[in-house]
Amino acid sequence: MDPALTKERAVMRAIRRLVVLQPHGLGDMLMTTPMLGGIRRSYPEVKVTVVCSSPAAAALVAGMPLGAEALVFDPSRSPLKNLGTLVLKLRRFRPDAFLVTPWMTPWKGELLARLSGAPLRVGAQSWWPIGGYTHVVPRAQAVHKVEGHLEMARELFPDLKETPLIFPVPPEARAEARRFWRRFGFEGRPVLGVHPGGDHRNPNKIYPLENYLKVIEGFLAAHPEAGCLIFLGPSEEGLQKRIPQSSSRIQVTVRQRLPVTAALLGQVRVLLHSDTGLGHLAAAVKTPVVSIFGPGNPDISEPRGELTRVVTLTPRLPCQPCVYTRRYPKCRYNACLKDLAPDLVLSAIMEMWRLATHTSDLIPEGSKACTCH
Protein backbone atom coordinates (compact mmCIF):
# COMPACT_ATOMS: atom_id res chain seq x y z
CA MET A 1 0.00 0.00 0.00
CA ASP A 2 1.13 3.54 -0.74
CA PRO A 3 2.89 4.84 2.44
CA ALA A 4 1.33 8.29 1.94
CA LEU A 5 -2.16 6.73 1.81
CA THR A 6 -1.45 4.67 4.93
CA LYS A 7 -0.33 7.80 6.78
CA GLU A 8 -3.43 9.72 5.65
CA ARG A 9 -5.77 6.99 6.90
CA ALA A 10 -3.97 6.96 10.24
CA VAL A 11 -4.50 10.72 10.51
CA MET A 12 -8.20 10.30 9.72
CA ARG A 13 -8.58 7.65 12.42
CA ALA A 14 -7.10 10.16 14.85
CA ILE A 15 -9.83 12.76 14.23
CA ARG A 16 -11.30 13.79 17.57
CA ARG A 17 -12.32 17.41 16.96
CA LEU A 18 -14.25 18.42 13.84
CA VAL A 19 -15.53 21.82 12.73
CA VAL A 20 -18.40 22.00 10.22
CA LEU A 21 -19.00 25.34 8.51
CA GLN A 22 -22.71 25.75 7.67
CA PRO A 23 -23.38 29.52 7.51
CA HIS A 24 -26.76 29.32 5.78
CA GLY A 25 -30.28 29.30 7.15
CA LEU A 26 -32.48 26.94 9.10
CA GLY A 27 -33.33 24.75 6.11
CA ASP A 28 -29.69 24.19 5.16
CA MET A 29 -28.88 23.35 8.77
CA LEU A 30 -31.68 20.78 8.85
CA MET A 31 -30.33 19.23 5.65
CA THR A 32 -26.96 18.91 7.40
CA THR A 33 -28.37 16.92 10.33
CA PRO A 34 -28.39 13.49 8.60
CA MET A 35 -24.62 13.90 8.20
CA LEU A 36 -24.11 15.17 11.76
CA GLY A 37 -26.29 12.38 13.13
CA GLY A 38 -24.32 9.83 11.14
CA ILE A 39 -21.05 11.08 12.62
CA ARG A 40 -22.58 10.93 16.08
CA ARG A 41 -23.73 7.34 15.55
CA SER A 42 -20.69 5.91 13.75
CA TYR A 43 -17.93 8.02 15.33
CA PRO A 44 -19.15 8.93 18.84
CA GLU A 45 -15.63 9.84 19.96
CA VAL A 46 -15.56 12.85 17.58
CA LYS A 47 -16.43 16.20 19.15
CA VAL A 48 -18.22 18.38 16.58
CA THR A 49 -18.56 22.17 16.51
CA VAL A 50 -20.91 23.67 13.92
CA VAL A 51 -20.33 27.24 12.75
CA CYS A 52 -23.70 28.75 11.78
CA SER A 53 -24.97 32.23 10.95
CA SER A 54 -28.16 32.60 12.99
CA PRO A 55 -29.45 31.98 16.52
CA ALA A 56 -32.24 29.82 15.02
CA ALA A 57 -29.70 27.49 13.42
CA ALA A 58 -27.73 27.38 16.68
CA ALA A 59 -30.92 26.53 18.59
CA LEU A 60 -31.57 23.74 16.12
CA VAL A 61 -28.14 22.21 16.75
CA ALA A 62 -28.58 22.54 20.51
CA GLY A 63 -32.07 21.02 20.46
CA MET A 64 -31.26 17.89 18.48
CA PRO A 65 -29.48 14.70 19.60
CA LEU A 66 -26.40 15.39 17.49
CA GLY A 67 -23.75 15.66 20.19
CA ALA A 68 -22.60 18.93 18.61
CA GLU A 69 -22.01 22.48 19.80
CA ALA A 70 -22.76 25.63 17.81
CA LEU A 71 -20.85 28.85 17.20
CA VAL A 72 -22.76 31.76 15.67
CA PHE A 73 -20.90 33.73 13.02
CA ASP A 74 -22.80 36.28 10.95
CA PRO A 75 -20.46 37.54 8.20
CA SER A 76 -22.84 40.42 7.38
CA ARG A 77 -22.16 42.13 10.73
CA SER A 78 -18.70 43.64 11.29
CA PRO A 79 -17.17 40.94 9.07
CA LEU A 80 -13.51 41.54 9.91
CA LYS A 81 -14.05 41.80 13.67
CA ASN A 82 -16.37 38.77 13.75
CA LEU A 83 -14.00 36.78 11.55
CA GLY A 84 -11.07 37.51 13.86
CA THR A 85 -13.08 36.48 16.92
CA LEU A 86 -14.21 33.28 15.20
CA VAL A 87 -10.68 32.34 14.12
CA LEU A 88 -9.42 32.77 17.70
CA LYS A 89 -12.22 30.52 19.01
CA LEU A 90 -11.50 27.88 16.38
CA ARG A 91 -7.78 27.89 17.10
CA ARG A 92 -8.48 27.40 20.80
CA PHE A 93 -10.68 24.45 19.84
CA ARG A 94 -7.69 23.01 17.90
CA PRO A 95 -9.69 21.07 15.28
CA ASP A 96 -8.24 17.97 13.67
CA ALA A 97 -10.49 18.46 10.64
CA PHE A 98 -12.52 21.27 9.06
CA LEU A 99 -15.43 20.60 6.69
CA VAL A 100 -16.96 23.35 4.55
CA THR A 101 -20.46 22.56 3.29
CA PRO A 102 -20.69 22.57 -0.53
CA TRP A 103 -22.86 25.65 -0.98
CA MET A 104 -20.64 28.01 0.99
CA THR A 105 -19.05 30.91 -0.95
CA PRO A 106 -15.90 29.07 -2.13
CA TRP A 107 -13.06 31.42 -1.23
CA LYS A 108 -14.51 32.43 2.15
CA GLY A 109 -14.88 28.86 3.30
CA GLU A 110 -11.45 27.94 2.01
CA LEU A 111 -9.83 30.88 3.78
CA LEU A 112 -11.54 30.13 7.09
CA ALA A 113 -10.56 26.46 6.84
CA ARG A 114 -6.93 27.46 6.36
CA LEU A 115 -6.97 29.96 9.23
CA SER A 116 -8.51 27.41 11.61
CA GLY A 117 -5.23 25.50 11.80
CA ALA A 118 -6.91 22.14 11.08
CA PRO A 119 -4.51 19.68 9.35
CA LEU A 120 -7.39 18.11 7.37
CA ARG A 121 -9.60 20.51 5.41
CA VAL A 122 -12.42 19.37 3.11
CA GLY A 123 -14.33 21.58 0.69
CA ALA A 124 -15.91 21.75 -2.74
CA GLN A 125 -13.94 22.52 -5.87
CA SER A 126 -13.89 26.24 -6.69
CA TRP A 127 -13.03 28.29 -9.75
CA TRP A 128 -10.29 30.20 -7.92
CA PRO A 129 -8.68 27.81 -5.40
CA ILE A 130 -6.39 29.42 -2.84
CA GLY A 131 -4.82 26.25 -1.49
CA GLY A 132 -6.96 26.08 1.63
CA TYR A 133 -8.18 22.48 1.26
CA THR A 134 -6.31 19.22 1.67
CA HIS A 135 -9.27 17.29 0.21
CA VAL A 136 -11.24 18.76 -2.70
CA VAL A 137 -14.62 17.29 -3.67
CA PRO A 138 -16.01 17.95 -7.17
CA ARG A 139 -18.91 20.42 -7.08
CA ALA A 140 -22.04 18.47 -8.09
CA GLN A 141 -24.87 20.82 -9.06
CA ALA A 142 -27.69 18.26 -9.34
CA VAL A 143 -27.17 16.45 -6.02
CA HIS A 144 -29.59 17.10 -3.18
CA LYS A 145 -27.93 18.88 -0.28
CA VAL A 146 -28.46 15.94 2.06
CA GLU A 147 -26.39 13.72 -0.25
CA GLY A 148 -23.92 16.53 -0.90
CA HIS A 149 -23.16 16.91 2.80
CA LEU A 150 -22.75 13.15 3.23
CA GLU A 151 -20.43 12.97 0.23
CA MET A 152 -18.22 15.67 1.74
CA ALA A 153 -18.08 14.00 5.14
CA ARG A 154 -17.12 10.63 3.66
CA GLU A 155 -13.82 12.18 2.64
CA LEU A 156 -13.04 12.09 6.36
CA PHE A 157 -15.30 9.26 7.53
CA PRO A 158 -15.51 6.62 4.76
CA ASP A 159 -17.95 4.36 6.65
CA LEU A 160 -20.40 7.16 7.43
CA LYS A 161 -24.10 6.22 7.28
CA GLU A 162 -26.84 8.82 7.17
CA THR A 163 -29.44 9.05 9.93
CA PRO A 164 -33.09 10.09 9.66
CA LEU A 165 -33.87 13.78 9.49
CA ILE A 166 -35.59 14.36 12.81
CA PHE A 167 -36.58 17.14 15.14
CA PRO A 168 -37.56 15.85 18.59
CA VAL A 169 -40.21 18.08 20.14
CA PRO A 170 -39.89 18.41 23.94
CA PRO A 171 -43.04 17.70 26.00
CA GLU A 172 -43.16 21.28 27.30
CA ALA A 173 -43.18 22.62 23.73
CA ARG A 174 -46.03 20.27 22.80
CA ALA A 175 -47.99 21.44 25.83
CA GLU A 176 -47.42 25.09 24.90
CA ALA A 177 -48.54 24.39 21.33
CA ARG A 178 -51.77 22.84 22.62
CA ARG A 179 -52.43 25.97 24.67
CA PHE A 180 -51.97 28.08 21.54
CA TRP A 181 -54.30 25.74 19.65
CA ARG A 182 -57.07 26.28 22.21
CA ARG A 183 -56.47 30.03 22.20
CA PHE A 184 -56.73 30.11 18.40
CA GLY A 185 -60.03 28.19 18.54
CA PHE A 186 -58.60 25.40 16.40
CA GLU A 187 -59.55 22.41 18.57
CA GLY A 188 -61.27 19.78 16.43
CA ARG A 189 -60.66 21.82 13.26
CA PRO A 190 -58.25 20.90 10.40
CA VAL A 191 -55.77 23.70 9.81
CA LEU A 192 -53.66 24.84 6.87
CA GLY A 193 -50.27 26.25 7.86
CA VAL A 194 -48.77 29.04 5.75
CA HIS A 195 -45.33 30.66 5.95
CA PRO A 196 -45.51 33.70 3.65
CA GLY A 197 -42.15 35.13 4.68
CA GLY A 198 -38.57 34.04 4.26
CA ASP A 199 -34.97 35.08 4.67
CA HIS A 200 -34.81 38.88 4.35
CA ARG A 201 -31.40 38.43 2.71
CA ASN A 202 -33.07 36.48 -0.13
CA PRO A 203 -36.27 38.41 -0.95
CA ASN A 204 -36.32 37.06 -4.51
CA LYS A 205 -37.23 33.61 -3.15
CA ILE A 206 -40.46 34.82 -1.50
CA TYR A 207 -43.84 34.39 -3.21
CA PRO A 208 -45.79 37.70 -3.25
CA LEU A 209 -47.94 38.18 -0.15
CA GLU A 210 -50.98 39.26 -2.18
CA ASN A 211 -50.85 35.91 -3.99
CA TYR A 212 -50.60 34.04 -0.70
CA LEU A 213 -53.71 35.86 0.51
CA LYS A 214 -55.60 34.87 -2.66
CA VAL A 215 -54.61 31.23 -2.08
CA ILE A 216 -55.77 31.37 1.55
CA GLU A 217 -59.07 33.00 0.56
CA GLY A 218 -59.74 30.35 -2.08
CA PHE A 219 -58.82 27.52 0.27
CA LEU A 220 -61.05 28.70 3.13
CA ALA A 221 -63.94 29.22 0.72
CA ALA A 222 -63.59 25.61 -0.45
CA HIS A 223 -63.14 24.26 3.10
CA PRO A 224 -65.52 26.08 5.48
CA GLU A 225 -64.60 23.63 8.25
CA ALA A 226 -60.89 24.55 8.15
CA GLY A 227 -58.71 27.23 9.71
CA CYS A 228 -55.43 28.82 8.67
CA LEU A 229 -52.39 29.45 10.86
CA ILE A 230 -49.84 31.91 9.46
CA PHE A 231 -46.27 31.56 10.74
CA LEU A 232 -44.06 34.66 10.95
CA GLY A 233 -40.46 34.83 12.13
CA PRO A 234 -38.45 37.58 13.86
CA SER A 235 -37.68 39.46 10.62
CA GLU A 236 -41.23 39.12 9.25
CA GLU A 237 -43.31 40.99 11.83
CA GLY A 238 -43.98 43.77 9.32
CA LEU A 239 -46.07 41.35 7.26
CA GLN A 240 -48.59 41.01 10.09
CA LYS A 241 -49.99 44.49 9.41
CA ARG A 242 -50.69 43.50 5.80
CA ILE A 243 -52.58 40.32 6.69
CA PRO A 244 -56.34 40.86 7.16
CA GLN A 245 -57.60 39.10 10.28
CA SER A 246 -61.30 39.84 9.94
CA SER A 247 -62.10 36.16 10.42
CA SER A 248 -61.35 34.02 13.47
CA ARG A 249 -60.47 31.24 11.04
CA ILE A 250 -57.19 33.04 10.25
CA GLN A 251 -54.67 33.29 13.08
CA VAL A 252 -51.07 34.53 13.12
CA THR A 253 -48.22 33.28 15.30
CA VAL A 254 -45.10 35.43 15.56
CA ARG A 255 -41.59 34.85 16.96
CA GLN A 256 -42.20 31.53 18.68
CA ARG A 257 -39.32 29.50 20.04
CA LEU A 258 -38.11 26.87 17.58
CA PRO A 259 -39.44 23.84 19.54
CA VAL A 260 -42.88 25.49 19.86
CA THR A 261 -42.89 26.29 16.14
CA ALA A 262 -42.08 22.64 15.42
CA ALA A 263 -44.91 21.53 17.70
CA LEU A 264 -47.38 23.85 15.95
CA LEU A 265 -46.19 22.58 12.57
CA GLY A 266 -46.89 19.06 13.80
CA GLN A 267 -50.54 20.01 14.31
CA VAL A 268 -51.33 21.56 10.92
CA ARG A 269 -52.55 19.24 8.19
CA VAL A 270 -50.46 20.82 5.40
CA LEU A 271 -47.83 23.57 5.32
CA LEU A 272 -47.47 25.97 2.38
CA HIS A 273 -44.19 27.89 2.07
CA SER A 274 -41.81 29.28 -0.54
CA ASP A 275 -38.45 27.50 -0.29
CA THR A 276 -37.84 28.31 3.39
CA GLY A 277 -36.45 26.50 6.39
CA LEU A 278 -39.92 26.04 7.87
CA GLY A 279 -40.74 23.58 5.09
CA HIS A 280 -37.83 21.38 6.16
CA LEU A 281 -38.84 21.68 9.80
CA ALA A 282 -42.41 20.66 8.92
CA ALA A 283 -41.12 17.62 7.01
CA ALA A 284 -38.99 16.71 10.04
CA VAL A 285 -42.19 16.41 12.14
CA LYS A 286 -43.99 14.46 9.39
CA THR A 287 -46.28 17.25 8.23
CA PRO A 288 -47.11 17.23 4.48
CA VAL A 289 -45.51 20.17 2.67
CA VAL A 290 -46.28 22.17 -0.47
CA SER A 291 -43.21 24.17 -1.53
CA ILE A 292 -43.22 27.09 -3.96
CA PHE A 293 -39.96 27.31 -5.91
CA GLY A 294 -38.89 30.21 -8.11
CA PRO A 295 -35.16 30.94 -8.35
CA GLY A 296 -34.30 27.99 -6.10
CA ASN A 297 -33.60 24.47 -7.33
CA PRO A 298 -35.93 21.82 -5.88
CA ASP A 299 -33.58 19.08 -7.09
CA ILE A 300 -31.07 20.11 -4.42
CA SER A 301 -33.22 21.66 -1.69
CA GLU A 302 -36.77 20.28 -1.75
CA PRO A 303 -37.90 19.21 1.75
CA ARG A 304 -37.52 15.48 2.36
CA GLY A 305 -40.76 13.99 3.63
CA GLU A 306 -43.35 11.30 3.10
CA LEU A 307 -45.73 13.80 1.46
CA THR A 308 -44.12 16.74 -0.33
CA ARG A 309 -45.06 18.61 -3.48
CA VAL A 310 -43.22 21.32 -5.44
CA VAL A 311 -45.08 24.07 -7.30
CA THR A 312 -43.15 26.00 -9.94
CA LEU A 313 -43.69 27.54 -13.36
CA THR A 314 -44.24 24.96 -16.08
CA PRO A 315 -42.33 25.04 -18.31
CA ARG A 316 -39.54 26.67 -16.39
CA LEU A 317 -38.10 29.97 -17.54
CA PRO A 318 -34.72 29.72 -19.31
CA CYS A 319 -33.10 31.49 -16.33
CA GLN A 320 -34.40 29.02 -13.73
CA PRO A 321 -32.90 28.05 -11.35
CA CYS A 322 -30.60 31.00 -10.72
CA VAL A 323 -30.13 31.15 -6.93
CA TYR A 324 -26.46 30.09 -7.04
CA THR A 325 -25.56 32.18 -10.09
CA ARG A 326 -24.59 35.80 -10.66
CA ARG A 327 -28.00 36.44 -12.22
CA TYR A 328 -29.84 35.95 -8.94
CA PRO A 329 -29.06 39.23 -7.10
CA LYS A 330 -29.52 41.20 -10.33
CA CYS A 331 -33.07 40.00 -11.01
CA ARG A 332 -35.57 42.85 -10.77
CA TYR A 333 -38.91 41.47 -11.96
CA ASN A 334 -38.77 37.99 -10.38
CA ALA A 335 -41.08 36.52 -13.02
CA CYS A 336 -40.58 32.94 -11.79
CA LEU A 337 -42.69 33.78 -8.72
CA LYS A 338 -44.77 36.80 -9.75
CA ASP A 339 -46.11 34.95 -12.80
CA LEU A 340 -46.94 31.80 -10.83
CA ALA A 341 -50.75 31.86 -10.68
CA PRO A 342 -52.40 31.50 -7.24
CA ASP A 343 -54.85 29.00 -8.79
CA LEU A 344 -51.95 26.65 -9.54
CA VAL A 345 -50.74 26.85 -5.93
CA LEU A 346 -54.28 26.36 -4.63
CA SER A 347 -54.70 23.26 -6.79
CA ALA A 348 -51.54 21.74 -5.29
CA ILE A 349 -52.80 22.42 -1.76
CA MET A 350 -56.19 20.86 -2.52
CA GLU A 351 -54.47 17.73 -3.80
CA MET A 352 -52.18 17.50 -0.78
CA TRP A 353 -55.09 18.18 1.58
CA ARG A 354 -56.88 15.13 0.21
CA LEU A 355 -53.77 12.98 0.60
CA ALA A 356 -52.85 14.13 4.08
CA THR A 357 -53.98 12.18 7.10
CA HIS A 358 -55.65 14.53 9.53
CA THR A 359 -54.81 14.46 13.22
CA SER A 360 -55.98 17.00 15.78
CA ASP A 361 -53.21 16.03 18.18
CA LEU A 362 -49.44 16.01 17.91
CA ILE A 363 -47.65 12.94 16.64
CA PRO A 364 -45.89 11.22 19.56
CA GLU A 365 -42.29 12.32 19.86
CA GLY A 366 -40.88 8.86 19.16
CA SER A 367 -42.47 8.78 15.72
CA LYS A 368 -41.46 12.31 14.70
CA ALA A 369 -38.85 11.31 12.18
CA CYS A 370 -38.67 11.82 8.46
CA THR A 371 -36.16 9.52 6.82
CA CYS A 372 -34.10 11.01 4.03
CA HIS A 373 -34.07 8.42 1.25
XYZ file of C-alpha atoms in Angstrom:
373
model
C 0.000 0.000 0.000
C 1.128 3.539 -0.737
C 2.887 4.836 2.442
C 1.326 8.285 1.942
C -2.160 6.732 1.810
C -1.451 4.671 4.927
C -0.331 7.800 6.777
C -3.430 9.722 5.652
C -5.768 6.989 6.903
C -3.968 6.963 10.238
C -4.496 10.722 10.512
C -8.200 10.296 9.718
C -8.576 7.654 12.418
C -7.100 10.162 14.849
C -9.828 12.764 14.234
C -11.296 13.789 17.574
C -12.322 17.408 16.961
C -14.249 18.415 13.838
C -15.525 21.824 12.729
C -18.404 21.999 10.220
C -19.004 25.343 8.513
C -22.709 25.755 7.673
C -23.383 29.517 7.511
C -26.755 29.317 5.778
C -30.280 29.303 7.148
C -32.482 26.941 9.099
C -33.333 24.746 6.110
C -29.695 24.187 5.165
C -28.880 23.349 8.767
C -31.677 20.777 8.849
C -30.331 19.226 5.645
C -26.960 18.912 7.399
C -28.370 16.920 10.331
C -28.389 13.486 8.595
C -24.620 13.905 8.195
C -24.111 15.165 11.758
C -26.286 12.382 13.135
C -24.318 9.829 11.138
C -21.048 11.082 12.615
C -22.582 10.933 16.084
C -23.730 7.341 15.553
C -20.686 5.906 13.748
C -17.932 8.021 15.330
C -19.147 8.927 18.844
C -15.628 9.842 19.955
C -15.557 12.850 17.584
C -16.427 16.201 19.150
C -18.222 18.382 16.584
C -18.561 22.166 16.512
C -20.908 23.667 13.920
C -20.330 27.241 12.752
C -23.695 28.753 11.777
C -24.969 32.232 10.950
C -28.155 32.599 12.992
C -29.454 31.978 16.524
C -32.239 29.819 15.018
C -29.698 27.489 13.423
C -27.728 27.378 16.683
C -30.923 26.531 18.593
C -31.573 23.737 16.116
C -28.140 22.211 16.747
C -28.584 22.538 20.512
C -32.068 21.023 20.457
C -31.255 17.885 18.476
C -29.482 14.698 19.605
C -26.399 15.395 17.489
C -23.748 15.659 20.195
C -22.599 18.932 18.615
C -22.014 22.476 19.799
C -22.764 25.632 17.812
C -20.847 28.845 17.200
C -22.762 31.758 15.673
C -20.895 33.729 13.018
C -22.805 36.283 10.948
C -20.463 37.541 8.196
C -22.837 40.419 7.381
C -22.164 42.125 10.730
C -18.702 43.638 11.290
C -17.173 40.938 9.073
C -13.505 41.541 9.913
C -14.054 41.797 13.669
C -16.367 38.773 13.748
C -13.999 36.784 11.553
C -11.070 37.515 13.858
C -13.082 36.478 16.924
C -14.207 33.279 15.205
C -10.677 32.341 14.124
C -9.425 32.769 17.700
C -12.217 30.516 19.015
C -11.497 27.882 16.379
C -7.781 27.892 17.097
C -8.476 27.403 20.802
C -10.679 24.448 19.837
C -7.693 23.014 17.897
C -9.689 21.072 15.281
C -8.241 17.973 13.665
C -10.486 18.464 10.637
C -12.518 21.267 9.059
C -15.429 20.601 6.692
C -16.960 23.353 4.548
C -20.460 22.563 3.286
C -20.689 22.566 -0.531
C -22.864 25.653 -0.983
C -20.635 28.013 0.989
C -19.045 30.913 -0.954
C -15.897 29.069 -2.125
C -13.056 31.419 -1.231
C -14.513 32.431 2.146
C -14.883 28.858 3.305
C -11.451 27.939 2.006
C -9.828 30.884 3.783
C -11.543 30.130 7.087
C -10.563 26.463 6.839
C -6.928 27.456 6.361
C -6.974 29.963 9.228
C -8.507 27.409 11.611
C -5.231 25.501 11.797
C -6.908 22.143 11.080
C -4.514 19.681 9.354
C -7.391 18.113 7.370
C -9.602 20.515 5.406
C -12.420 19.370 3.111
C -14.330 21.575 0.688
C -15.906 21.753 -2.742
C -13.944 22.520 -5.866
C -13.888 26.241 -6.692
C -13.034 28.287 -9.751
C -10.291 30.196 -7.922
C -8.681 27.814 -5.402
C -6.386 29.425 -2.845
C -4.820 26.254 -1.491
C -6.959 26.076 1.625
C -8.177 22.483 1.258
C -6.313 19.218 1.668
C -9.274 17.289 0.205
C -11.240 18.757 -2.700
C -14.620 17.288 -3.667
C -16.009 17.954 -7.175
C -18.910 20.415 -7.075
C -22.038 18.465 -8.088
C -24.869 20.824 -9.058
C -27.689 18.264 -9.339
C -27.169 16.451 -6.021
C -29.586 17.102 -3.177
C -27.929 18.885 -0.276
C -28.456 15.935 2.065
C -26.391 13.721 -0.252
C -23.918 16.533 -0.898
C -23.156 16.906 2.801
C -22.754 13.155 3.232
C -20.426 12.968 0.235
C -18.220 15.671 1.740
C -18.078 13.998 5.144
C -17.123 10.627 3.660
C -13.818 12.176 2.635
C -13.040 12.090 6.358
C -15.302 9.260 7.533
C -15.512 6.619 4.756
C -17.951 4.365 6.648
C -20.400 7.165 7.431
C -24.098 6.221 7.280
C -26.841 8.823 7.174
C -29.435 9.049 9.926
C -33.088 10.090 9.657
C -33.870 13.784 9.486
C -35.586 14.360 12.813
C -36.579 17.140 15.139
C -37.562 15.850 18.588
C -40.212 18.083 20.137
C -39.886 18.411 23.936
C -43.041 17.703 25.997
C -43.162 21.283 27.304
C -43.177 22.622 23.727
C -46.026 20.273 22.797
C -47.986 21.442 25.833
C -47.420 25.093 24.903
C -48.539 24.390 21.333
C -51.767 22.839 22.624
C -52.434 25.967 24.669
C -51.973 28.083 21.540
C -54.297 25.740 19.654
C -57.073 26.277 22.209
C -56.472 30.035 22.202
C -56.731 30.107 18.403
C -60.030 28.191 18.544
C -58.597 25.398 16.395
C -59.548 22.406 18.565
C -61.270 19.784 16.425
C -60.657 21.816 13.257
C -58.253 20.905 10.405
C -55.766 23.701 9.812
C -53.663 24.840 6.869
C -50.274 26.253 7.855
C -48.767 29.044 5.749
C -45.335 30.657 5.954
C -45.511 33.704 3.650
C -42.146 35.135 4.682
C -38.572 34.044 4.261
C -34.971 35.081 4.667
C -34.806 38.880 4.355
C -31.396 38.426 2.711
C -33.066 36.480 -0.129
C -36.267 38.412 -0.947
C -36.324 37.060 -4.510
C -37.229 33.607 -3.154
C -40.456 34.818 -1.504
C -43.838 34.388 -3.210
C -45.793 37.704 -3.252
C -47.941 38.184 -0.150
C -50.982 39.256 -2.183
C -50.849 35.911 -3.994
C -50.595 34.039 -0.697
C -53.714 35.862 0.505
C -55.600 34.867 -2.658
C -54.614 31.234 -2.084
C -55.773 31.370 1.548
C -59.068 33.001 0.564
C -59.739 30.349 -2.076
C -58.818 27.523 0.268
C -61.045 28.702 3.134
C -63.945 29.218 0.717
C -63.588 25.606 -0.453
C -63.143 24.258 3.100
C -65.516 26.081 5.479
C -64.604 23.632 8.252
C -60.888 24.546 8.154
C -58.708 27.228 9.705
C -55.431 28.824 8.666
C -52.387 29.450 10.862
C -49.842 31.908 9.457
C -46.272 31.565 10.743
C -44.056 34.663 10.950
C -40.464 34.828 12.128
C -38.452 37.578 13.856
C -37.684 39.464 10.625
C -41.231 39.119 9.250
C -43.306 40.989 11.827
C -43.983 43.770 9.315
C -46.066 41.350 7.264
C -48.588 41.006 10.094
C -49.992 44.489 9.412
C -50.688 43.498 5.805
C -52.577 40.322 6.688
C -56.339 40.861 7.159
C -57.604 39.104 10.277
C -61.297 39.845 9.942
C -62.102 36.158 10.425
C -61.348 34.019 13.473
C -60.469 31.242 11.039
C -57.187 33.044 10.248
C -54.669 33.292 13.076
C -51.071 34.527 13.115
C -48.222 33.278 15.297
C -45.096 35.431 15.559
C -41.593 34.852 16.957
C -42.201 31.531 18.679
C -39.320 29.497 20.037
C -38.114 26.872 17.579
C -39.441 23.844 19.545
C -42.882 25.494 19.855
C -42.891 26.287 16.139
C -42.075 22.640 15.416
C -44.908 21.530 17.704
C -47.376 23.848 15.952
C -46.190 22.578 12.567
C -46.893 19.065 13.803
C -50.543 20.014 14.314
C -51.328 21.559 10.922
C -52.553 19.238 8.195
C -50.462 20.816 5.398
C -47.828 23.568 5.315
C -47.470 25.967 2.376
C -44.192 27.891 2.066
C -41.809 29.284 -0.544
C -38.454 27.501 -0.290
C -37.842 28.315 3.386
C -36.452 26.499 6.395
C -39.923 26.044 7.871
C -40.736 23.584 5.089
C -37.826 21.377 6.157
C -38.841 21.684 9.801
C -42.408 20.658 8.918
C -41.119 17.624 7.013
C -38.993 16.712 10.043
C -42.187 16.410 12.136
C -43.989 14.464 9.385
C -46.282 17.254 8.226
C -47.108 17.231 4.476
C -45.511 20.166 2.669
C -46.285 22.169 -0.470
C -43.205 24.165 -1.535
C -43.221 27.087 -3.964
C -39.963 27.315 -5.906
C -38.887 30.213 -8.109
C -35.157 30.945 -8.350
C -34.302 27.991 -6.099
C -33.598 24.474 -7.335
C -35.932 21.815 -5.878
C -33.583 19.081 -7.088
C -31.075 20.106 -4.422
C -33.219 21.664 -1.686
C -36.765 20.281 -1.748
C -37.899 19.211 1.753
C -37.524 15.477 2.359
C -40.759 13.994 3.627
C -43.351 11.303 3.099
C -45.730 13.800 1.462
C -44.115 16.737 -0.329
C -45.056 18.611 -3.477
C -43.225 21.320 -5.435
C -45.077 24.072 -7.301
C -43.155 26.004 -9.938
C -43.687 27.542 -13.355
C -44.240 24.956 -16.081
C -42.332 25.043 -18.314
C -39.539 26.674 -16.388
C -38.102 29.966 -17.543
C -34.722 29.723 -19.309
C -33.097 31.487 -16.332
C -34.401 29.015 -13.729
C -32.900 28.051 -11.347
C -30.596 30.998 -10.718
C -30.127 31.147 -6.933
C -26.459 30.087 -7.040
C -25.561 32.178 -10.089
C -24.588 35.795 -10.659
C -27.999 36.442 -12.218
C -29.842 35.953 -8.940
C -29.063 39.230 -7.100
C -29.522 41.205 -10.333
C -33.074 39.995 -11.006
C -35.575 42.853 -10.768
C -38.909 41.469 -11.962
C -38.772 37.993 -10.376
C -41.075 36.519 -13.024
C -40.577 32.944 -11.791
C -42.692 33.784 -8.723
C -44.771 36.797 -9.753
C -46.107 34.949 -12.805
C -46.939 31.795 -10.827
C -50.746 31.859 -10.683
C -52.396 31.495 -7.243
C -54.848 29.002 -8.785
C -51.948 26.651 -9.541
C -50.738 26.852 -5.932
C -54.282 26.359 -4.627
C -54.703 23.261 -6.792
C -51.542 21.742 -5.292
C -52.800 22.424 -1.763
C -56.186 20.857 -2.519
C -54.474 17.726 -3.804
C -52.179 17.500 -0.780
C -55.092 18.182 1.581
C -56.881 15.125 0.213
C -53.769 12.976 0.597
C -52.848 14.128 4.077
C -53.983 12.183 7.101
C -55.653 14.532 9.534
C -54.815 14.460 13.219
C -55.980 16.996 15.779
C -53.211 16.030 18.181
C -49.439 16.006 17.911
C -47.649 12.938 16.638
C -45.887 11.221 19.562
C -42.289 12.316 19.862
C -40.880 8.862 19.159
C -42.470 8.778 15.717
C -41.458 12.305 14.705
C -38.855 11.309 12.180
C -38.675 11.824 8.464
C -36.165 9.521 6.825
C -34.097 11.010 4.029
C -34.066 8.421 1.254
